[in-house]
mmCIF file of C-alpha atoms in Angstrom:
data_model
loop_
_atom_site.group_PDB
_atom_site.id
_atom_site.type_symbol
_atom_site.label_atom_id
_atom_site.label_comp_id
_atom_site.label_asym_id
_atom_site.label_seq_id
_atom_site.Cartn_x
_atom_site.Cartn_y
_atom_site.Cartn_z
ATOM 1 C CA MET W 68 175.117 -148.811 169.221
ATOM 2 C CA LYS W 69 171.941 -149.421 167.333
ATOM 3 C CA SER W 70 169.084 -150.917 169.297
ATOM 4 C CA LEU W 71 167.539 -154.264 168.512
ATOM 5 C CA SER W 72 164.261 -152.651 167.361
ATOM 6 C CA GLN W 73 166.152 -150.444 164.871
ATOM 7 C CA VAL W 74 167.927 -153.471 163.352
ATOM 8 C CA ILE W 75 164.613 -155.402 163.151
ATOM 9 C CA THR W 76 162.980 -152.464 161.323
ATOM 10 C CA LYS W 77 165.820 -152.332 158.773
ATOM 11 C CA ALA W 78 165.541 -156.104 158.217
ATOM 12 C CA LEU W 79 161.751 -155.872 157.638
ATOM 13 C CA TYR W 80 162.249 -153.508 154.668
ATOM 14 C CA THR W 81 164.115 -156.183 152.700
ATOM 15 C CA ASN W 82 162.911 -159.494 154.205
ATOM 16 C CA ASP W 83 159.515 -161.150 154.449
ATOM 17 C CA CYS W 84 160.325 -162.901 157.740
ATOM 18 C CA VAL W 85 162.553 -161.785 160.627
ATOM 19 C CA ILE W 86 162.891 -164.083 163.679
ATOM 20 C CA VAL W 87 163.949 -162.783 167.094
ATOM 21 C CA PRO W 88 165.531 -165.746 168.927
ATOM 22 C CA ASP W 89 163.577 -166.892 172.010
ATOM 23 C CA PHE W 90 160.867 -164.201 171.405
ATOM 24 C CA GLY W 91 158.985 -164.686 168.101
ATOM 25 C CA GLY W 92 158.981 -164.001 164.391
ATOM 26 C CA PHE W 93 157.713 -161.066 162.277
ATOM 27 C CA ILE W 94 156.027 -161.955 158.967
ATOM 28 C CA THR W 95 155.286 -159.362 156.253
ATOM 29 C CA GLN W 96 152.717 -159.562 153.461
ATOM 30 C CA LYS W 97 152.228 -157.024 150.690
ATOM 31 C CA LYS W 98 148.888 -155.224 150.819
ATOM 32 C CA SER W 99 147.366 -153.262 147.952
ATOM 33 C CA ALA W 100 146.087 -149.728 148.307
ATOM 34 C CA PHE W 101 142.579 -149.533 149.737
ATOM 35 C CA PHE W 102 140.001 -146.985 150.815
ATOM 36 C CA ASP W 103 139.055 -146.756 154.476
ATOM 37 C CA SER W 104 135.394 -145.747 154.282
ATOM 38 C CA HIS W 105 135.120 -145.277 158.026
ATOM 39 C CA ASN W 106 137.843 -142.641 158.128
ATOM 40 C CA GLN W 107 137.328 -141.472 154.523
ATOM 41 C CA THR W 108 141.023 -142.124 153.816
ATOM 42 C CA LEU W 109 142.817 -143.641 150.819
ATOM 43 C CA LEU W 110 145.797 -145.685 152.005
ATOM 44 C CA PRO W 111 148.763 -146.437 149.679
ATOM 45 C CA PRO W 112 150.181 -149.956 149.130
ATOM 46 C CA SER W 113 152.037 -151.275 152.190
ATOM 47 C CA LYS W 114 153.405 -154.306 154.047
ATOM 48 C CA GLN W 115 151.053 -155.913 156.534
ATOM 49 C CA LEU W 116 153.045 -157.042 159.573
ATOM 50 C CA THR W 117 152.034 -159.943 161.855
ATOM 51 C CA PHE W 118 153.782 -161.583 164.842
ATOM 52 C CA ASN W 119 154.012 -165.302 165.584
ATOM 53 C CA VAL W 120 155.401 -166.452 168.960
ATOM 54 C CA GLN W 121 155.933 -169.960 167.576
ATOM 55 C CA LEU W 122 158.764 -168.736 165.317
ATOM 56 C CA HIS W 123 161.509 -168.366 167.897
ATOM 57 C CA GLN W 124 164.275 -170.617 166.495
ATOM 58 C CA ASN W 125 167.384 -168.693 165.550
ATOM 59 C CA ASP W 126 167.924 -168.655 161.785
ATOM 60 C CA GLY W 127 171.029 -166.453 162.034
ATOM 61 C CA LEU W 128 169.574 -163.575 159.926
ATOM 62 C CA LEU W 129 168.937 -161.113 162.731
ATOM 63 C CA VAL W 130 172.082 -162.051 164.705
ATOM 64 C CA ASN W 131 174.363 -161.504 161.711
ATOM 65 C CA LEU W 132 172.656 -158.207 160.794
ATOM 66 C CA PHE W 133 172.902 -156.944 164.389
ATOM 67 C CA ALA W 134 176.608 -157.848 164.491
ATOM 68 C CA MET W 135 177.233 -156.094 161.174
ATOM 69 C CA GLU W 136 175.397 -152.877 162.175
ATOM 70 C CA ASN W 137 177.185 -152.656 165.530
ATOM 71 C CA HIS W 138 180.557 -154.131 164.463
ATOM 72 C CA LEU W 139 180.330 -157.048 166.895
ATOM 73 C CA ALA W 140 181.278 -160.678 166.813
ATOM 74 C CA TYR W 141 178.561 -163.253 166.361
ATOM 75 C CA GLU W 142 178.675 -164.453 170.008
ATOM 76 C CA GLN W 143 178.673 -160.884 171.319
ATOM 77 C CA SER W 144 175.768 -160.005 169.032
ATOM 78 C CA MET W 145 173.846 -163.023 170.336
ATOM 79 C CA SER W 146 174.425 -161.899 173.936
ATOM 80 C CA GLU W 147 173.126 -158.352 173.247
ATOM 81 C CA ILE W 148 169.985 -159.734 171.587
ATOM 82 C CA ASP W 149 169.391 -162.091 174.520
ATOM 83 C CA LEU W 150 169.586 -159.187 176.998
ATOM 84 C CA SER W 151 167.045 -157.156 175.004
ATOM 85 C CA VAL W 152 164.637 -160.115 174.769
ATOM 86 C CA LYS W 153 164.782 -160.692 178.528
ATOM 87 C CA HIS W 154 163.969 -157.038 179.116
ATOM 88 C CA TRP W 155 160.976 -157.194 176.728
ATOM 89 C CA LYS W 156 159.573 -160.316 178.404
ATOM 90 C CA ALA W 157 159.926 -158.730 181.850
ATOM 91 C CA THR W 158 157.914 -155.696 180.684
ATOM 92 C CA LEU W 159 155.096 -157.884 179.377
ATOM 93 C CA GLN W 160 155.058 -160.075 182.494
ATOM 94 C CA ASN W 161 154.577 -156.942 184.597
ATOM 95 C CA GLY W 162 151.377 -156.210 182.644
ATOM 96 C CA GLU W 163 152.901 -153.244 180.843
ATOM 97 C CA LYS W 164 152.708 -152.452 177.165
ATOM 98 C CA LEU W 165 155.850 -152.901 175.123
ATOM 99 C CA GLN W 166 156.300 -150.285 172.405
ATOM 100 C CA LEU W 167 158.907 -150.866 169.674
ATOM 101 C CA ALA W 168 159.459 -147.779 167.530
ATOM 102 C CA GLN W 169 158.345 -148.135 163.859
ATOM 103 C CA ILE W 170 157.270 -151.762 164.528
ATOM 104 C CA GLY W 171 154.255 -151.760 166.864
ATOM 105 C CA ASP W 172 152.894 -152.457 170.332
ATOM 106 C CA PHE W 173 152.916 -155.702 172.396
ATOM 107 C CA TRP W 174 150.780 -156.599 175.405
ATOM 108 C CA CYS W 175 149.456 -159.713 177.161
ATOM 109 C CA ASP W 176 145.763 -160.520 177.226
ATOM 110 C CA ALA W 177 143.857 -162.007 180.146
ATOM 111 C CA GLU W 178 145.073 -165.498 179.281
ATOM 112 C CA GLY W 179 148.733 -164.424 179.109
ATOM 113 C CA ASN W 180 149.000 -164.609 175.323
ATOM 114 C CA ILE W 181 151.132 -161.988 173.580
ATOM 115 C CA GLN W 182 149.118 -159.658 171.301
ATOM 116 C CA PHE W 183 150.611 -157.388 168.624
ATOM 117 C CA GLN W 184 149.399 -154.290 166.755
ATOM 118 C CA GLN W 185 151.401 -152.855 163.844
ATOM 119 C CA ASP W 186 152.454 -149.207 163.773
ATOM 120 C CA ARG W 187 150.300 -147.825 160.903
ATOM 121 C CA ASN W 188 152.337 -144.641 160.654
ATOM 122 C CA VAL W 189 155.287 -146.533 159.111
ATOM 123 C CA ASN W 190 155.112 -148.082 155.635
ATOM 124 C CA LEU W 191 157.638 -150.918 155.329
ATOM 125 C CA LEU W 192 157.087 -151.282 151.534
ATOM 126 C CA LEU W 193 160.039 -149.714 149.712
ATOM 127 C CA SER W 194 158.137 -149.414 146.423
ATOM 128 C CA ALA W 195 155.572 -147.175 148.160
ATOM 129 C CA TYR W 196 158.226 -144.817 149.491
ATOM 130 C CA GLY W 197 156.971 -141.187 149.446
ATOM 131 C CA LEU W 198 153.299 -142.085 149.077
ATOM 132 C CA GLU W 199 151.047 -140.597 151.720
ATOM 133 C CA SER W 200 147.518 -141.274 152.840
ATOM 134 C CA LEU W 201 144.829 -139.109 151.268
ATOM 135 C CA HIS W 202 142.009 -137.906 153.460
ATOM 136 C CA PHE W 203 138.783 -136.987 151.682
ATOM 137 C CA VAL W 204 136.617 -134.192 153.029
ATOM 138 C CA ALA W 205 132.962 -134.358 152.124
ATOM 139 C CA THR W 206 131.883 -131.369 150.095
ATOM 140 C CA VAL W 207 129.044 -129.340 151.487
ATOM 141 C CA PRO W 208 126.659 -128.290 148.729
ATOM 142 C CA GLU W 209 126.491 -124.560 148.396
ATOM 143 C CA ILE W 210 123.094 -123.176 149.182
ATOM 144 C CA VAL W 211 122.184 -120.562 146.623
ATOM 145 C CA LEU W 212 119.389 -118.337 147.737
ATOM 146 C CA PRO W 213 117.060 -117.245 144.948
ATOM 147 C CA ALA W 214 117.636 -113.665 143.979
ATOM 148 C CA LYS W 215 114.872 -111.290 144.805
ATOM 149 C CA VAL W 216 113.131 -110.264 141.608
ATOM 150 C CA LYS W 217 111.943 -106.726 141.717
ATOM 151 C CA ASN W 218 108.395 -106.148 140.626
ATOM 152 C CA LYS W 219 108.844 -104.256 137.378
ATOM 153 C CA GLN W 220 105.114 -103.637 137.189
ATOM 154 C CA HIS W 221 105.231 -101.506 140.341
ATOM 155 C CA PHE W 222 108.277 -99.634 139.033
ATOM 156 C CA TRP W 223 106.587 -98.617 135.801
ATOM 157 C CA ARG W 224 103.438 -97.694 137.701
ATOM 158 C CA TYR W 225 105.396 -95.293 139.897
ATOM 159 C CA ALA W 226 107.310 -93.961 136.889
ATOM 160 C CA ALA W 227 104.066 -93.197 135.049
ATOM 161 C CA ALA W 228 102.636 -91.453 138.106
ATOM 162 C CA ALA W 229 105.787 -89.351 138.459
ATOM 163 C CA THR W 230 105.639 -88.433 134.754
ATOM 164 C CA LEU W 231 102.129 -87.068 135.221
ATOM 165 C CA LEU W 232 102.599 -85.370 138.580
ATOM 166 C CA LEU W 233 105.888 -83.558 137.931
ATOM 167 C CA PRO W 234 104.648 -81.388 135.013
ATOM 168 C CA LEU W 235 101.394 -80.701 136.876
ATOM 169 C CA ALA W 236 103.272 -79.549 139.976
ATOM 170 C CA PHE W 237 105.621 -77.414 137.865
ATOM 171 C CA TYR W 238 102.879 -75.560 135.987
ATOM 172 C CA SER W 239 100.842 -75.140 139.174
ATOM 173 C CA PHE W 240 103.736 -73.005 140.385
ATOM 174 C CA TRP W 241 104.788 -71.500 137.037
ATOM 175 C CA ILE W 242 101.490 -70.139 135.713
ATOM 176 C CA PRO W 243 100.386 -68.118 138.786
ATOM 177 C CA THR W 244 103.851 -66.685 139.531
ATOM 178 C CA LYS W 245 105.376 -66.184 136.069
ATOM 179 C CA THR W 246 102.387 -65.180 133.917
ATOM 180 C CA ASP W 247 99.628 -62.541 134.080
ATOM 181 C CA VAL W 248 96.792 -64.982 133.456
ATOM 182 C CA PHE W 249 94.845 -63.813 136.534
ATOM 183 C CA GLU W 250 95.288 -60.133 135.697
ATOM 184 C CA ALA W 251 94.425 -60.398 131.997
ATOM 185 C CA GLY W 252 91.612 -62.902 132.485
ATOM 186 C CA MET W 253 92.770 -65.050 129.555
ATOM 187 C CA ILE W 254 95.337 -67.777 128.976
ATOM 188 C CA SER W 255 97.559 -68.537 125.985
ATOM 189 C CA TYR W 256 99.385 -71.699 125.045
ATOM 190 C CA LYS W 257 102.661 -69.729 125.229
ATOM 191 C CA ASP W 258 102.104 -69.426 128.978
ATOM 192 C CA PHE W 259 102.958 -73.143 129.193
ATOM 193 C CA ASN W 260 106.413 -72.572 127.633
ATOM 194 C CA PRO W 261 108.958 -71.585 130.329
ATOM 195 C CA LEU W 262 111.453 -70.492 127.625
ATOM 196 C CA HIS W 263 109.054 -68.063 125.973
ATOM 197 C CA GLU W 264 109.951 -64.425 126.566
ATOM 198 C CA THR W 265 107.034 -62.123 127.251
ATOM 199 C CA HIS W 266 107.406 -58.666 125.726
ATOM 200 C CA PRO W 267 105.375 -55.928 127.381
ATOM 201 C CA GLY W 268 102.957 -54.160 125.070
ATOM 202 C CA SER W 269 103.816 -50.649 123.894
ATOM 203 C CA TYR W 270 101.194 -47.941 123.978
ATOM 204 C CA SER W 271 101.082 -44.519 122.346
ATOM 205 C CA GLY W 272 99.122 -41.735 123.974
ATOM 206 C CA ASN W 273 96.810 -39.394 121.988
ATOM 207 C CA LYS W 274 96.478 -35.807 123.111
ATOM 208 C CA ILE W 275 92.863 -34.670 123.389
ATOM 209 C CA ALA W 276 92.068 -30.936 123.302
ATOM 210 C CA LEU W 277 89.455 -30.052 125.894
ATOM 211 C CA LYS W 278 87.166 -27.077 125.460
ATOM 212 C CA PRO W 279 87.447 -24.409 128.135
ATOM 213 C CA LEU W 280 84.853 -24.490 130.856
ATOM 214 C CA VAL W 281 82.226 -21.741 130.703
ATOM 215 C CA GLU W 282 80.728 -20.576 133.921
ATOM 216 C CA VAL W 283 76.966 -20.490 133.758
ATOM 217 C CA SER W 284 74.868 -18.520 136.160
ATOM 218 C CA GLU W 285 72.335 -20.387 138.189
ATOM 219 C CA GLU W 286 69.672 -18.022 136.837
ATOM 220 C CA THR W 287 70.447 -18.868 133.253
ATOM 221 C CA TYR W 288 68.031 -21.292 131.632
ATOM 222 C CA PHE W 289 68.259 -23.144 128.363
ATOM 223 C CA GLN W 290 65.284 -24.142 126.386
ATOM 224 C CA ASP W 291 65.533 -27.713 125.364
ATOM 225 C CA ARG W 292 65.005 -28.228 121.699
ATOM 226 C CA VAL W 293 63.991 -31.540 120.396
ATOM 227 C CA GLU W 294 64.753 -31.942 116.787
ATOM 228 C CA GLU W 295 63.031 -34.521 114.781
ATOM 229 C CA ILE W 296 65.564 -36.889 113.277
ATOM 230 C CA PRO W 297 64.476 -38.917 110.319
ATOM 231 C CA ASN W 298 64.927 -42.646 110.442
ATOM 232 C CA ALA W 299 68.630 -43.239 109.868
ATOM 233 C CA PRO W 300 69.668 -46.089 107.593
ATOM 234 C CA ILE W 301 71.411 -49.108 109.091
ATOM 235 C CA SER W 302 75.165 -48.617 109.457
ATOM 236 C CA GLN W 303 77.155 -50.269 106.706
ATOM 237 C CA ASP W 304 79.853 -51.315 109.252
ATOM 238 C CA ASN W 305 77.342 -53.353 111.207
ATOM 239 C CA ASN W 306 76.213 -55.067 108.038
ATOM 240 C CA ASP W 307 79.810 -55.792 107.153
ATOM 241 C CA PHE W 308 80.412 -57.326 110.605
ATOM 242 C CA SER W 309 77.349 -59.516 110.438
ATOM 243 C CA MET W 310 78.106 -60.566 106.890
ATOM 244 C CA ALA W 311 81.738 -61.335 107.599
ATOM 245 C CA THR W 312 82.333 -65.060 107.843
ATOM 246 C CA PHE W 313 85.884 -65.050 109.289
ATOM 247 C CA HIS W 314 86.908 -63.406 112.567
ATOM 248 C CA CYS W 315 90.317 -62.983 114.142
ATOM 249 C CA ILE W 316 89.472 -63.911 117.760
ATOM 250 C CA ALA W 317 91.776 -62.579 120.483
ATOM 251 C CA GLY W 318 89.829 -63.832 123.514
ATOM 252 C CA CYS W 319 86.636 -65.400 124.889
ATOM 253 C CA PHE W 320 85.039 -64.374 128.187
ATOM 254 C CA ALA W 321 81.992 -65.238 130.217
ATOM 255 C CA ASP W 322 82.002 -61.737 131.760
ATOM 256 C CA PRO W 323 81.213 -58.978 129.223
ATOM 257 C CA SER W 324 83.252 -56.443 131.215
ATOM 258 C CA ASN W 325 86.415 -58.455 130.576
ATOM 259 C CA ALA W 326 85.537 -58.640 126.883
ATOM 260 C CA ASN W 327 85.030 -54.863 126.689
ATOM 261 C CA ARG W 328 88.334 -54.312 128.497
ATOM 262 C CA LEU W 329 90.192 -56.362 125.893
ATOM 263 C CA LYS W 330 88.289 -54.645 123.097
ATOM 264 C CA ALA W 331 89.429 -51.231 124.381
ATOM 265 C CA LYS W 332 93.011 -52.482 124.622
ATOM 266 C CA LEU W 333 92.925 -53.715 121.011
ATOM 267 C CA GLN W 334 91.401 -50.478 119.767
ATOM 268 C CA ILE W 335 94.183 -48.519 121.438
ATOM 269 C CA LEU W 336 96.670 -50.723 119.579
ATOM 270 C CA GLY W 337 94.973 -49.834 116.298
ATOM 271 C CA PHE W 338 92.748 -52.867 115.703
ATOM 272 C CA SER W 339 89.132 -52.686 114.541
ATOM 273 C CA ALA W 340 88.041 -54.616 117.609
ATOM 274 C CA SER W 341 84.483 -55.656 118.304
ATOM 275 C CA VAL W 342 82.588 -57.884 120.751
ATOM 276 C CA PHE W 343 79.836 -60.335 119.897
ATOM 277 C CA GLU W 344 78.094 -63.117 121.763
ATOM 278 C CA ASP W 345 78.423 -66.653 120.487
ATOM 279 C CA GLY W 346 77.552 -69.870 122.298
ATOM 280 C CA GLY W 347 77.067 -68.155 125.667
ATOM 281 C CA LEU W 348 80.511 -66.476 125.560
ATOM 282 C CA TYR W 349 81.559 -62.963 124.630
ATOM 283 C CA LYS W 350 84.181 -63.183 121.916
ATOM 284 C CA VAL W 351 86.534 -60.315 121.149
ATOM 285 C CA SER W 352 87.466 -59.950 117.473
ATOM 286 C CA ALA W 353 90.587 -58.048 116.455
ATOM 287 C CA GLY W 354 89.236 -57.843 112.904
ATOM 288 C CA SER W 355 87.014 -59.694 110.472
ATOM 289 C CA GLY W 356 86.810 -60.486 106.779
ATOM 290 C CA PHE W 357 85.288 -62.701 104.141
ATOM 291 C CA SER W 358 88.253 -65.060 103.751
ATOM 292 C CA GLU W 359 91.266 -66.321 105.670
ATOM 293 C CA ASP W 360 93.575 -64.455 103.314
ATOM 294 C CA ALA W 361 91.870 -61.225 104.311
ATOM 295 C CA LEU W 362 92.854 -61.870 107.941
ATOM 296 C CA THR W 363 96.516 -62.595 107.211
ATOM 297 C CA SER W 364 97.646 -59.042 107.802
ATOM 298 C CA ILE W 365 95.602 -58.807 111.011
ATOM 299 C CA SER W 366 97.110 -62.037 112.353
ATOM 300 C CA ARG W 367 100.614 -60.895 111.424
ATOM 301 C CA GLU W 368 100.111 -57.542 113.148
ATOM 302 C CA ALA W 369 98.706 -59.245 116.257
ATOM 303 C CA SER W 370 101.691 -61.622 116.465
ATOM 304 C CA ALA W 371 104.066 -58.673 116.144
ATOM 305 C CA LYS W 372 102.365 -57.114 119.179
ATOM 306 C CA ASN W 373 102.508 -60.370 121.154
ATOM 307 C CA ILE W 374 98.785 -61.048 120.886
ATOM 308 C CA GLU W 375 97.588 -64.589 120.269
ATOM 309 C CA VAL W 376 94.659 -64.815 117.843
ATOM 310 C CA TRP W 377 92.785 -67.625 116.144
ATOM 311 C CA ILE W 378 90.421 -67.724 113.175
ATOM 312 C CA LEU W 379 86.706 -68.283 113.740
ATOM 313 C CA LYS W 380 84.740 -69.362 110.688
#
């Protein structure tokens, strides 16, 4: 058998007023959708339900519906409703709360008046069937931290310093260990090229015939003869050197001994080497002439023997 509260709920879906004999009447009123700002909830359209204890005269609607749902006669249906109403009143008189499923809660206030609160979880409006409440969650603005901007000025400063220091560190190691600059006493721009191959110089020895030694007795004396030598004319080679305006320079030294050492090396290689002082330095010439064209062959020969030369005008 269906309970009285179940039959009342079914009647409220299709009727605006349902009276429970000797208890009170339920009145429904359509309510539009509204937004509950306190709970941040959008409620769909519904039926607002109120209770009036003054409406207790039997209009036959509930009794007939109860009889139909439970297959009872009218008188029997009236008796079942009367038993349920007596039980409800006894609960309220004992100071307890009366809860009717899908309808609401009843209780008595301090003055003995019946109070009613509708069950908000049930929507009695058929046209709003399937619509649910929408709860809005406040969006929290995303905090975007500013990206750290790297100081490009510092980056380029370090890059420029690295560009200068790396070649300096490389050649500080390369020149002393891979070249003979300290042994030869001179430096060439090819020493700065790590890919340049250094070819050792080739030398040819000349056999010199020495006269046999003659033993001379300690008692043997020689009479020194001093021959008068007429004034010799100035050497033509010296005049040619001083008159020459172009020199094929192979090296410059502050120490004359280093200049003479290079001069001897060039002479062994077949060059007409000479040393002269210019500007406080001793310059070693591999050859000289009166024009740059005259020094072309000397420069070519020096390059073939891996000797760096430059033209001094």
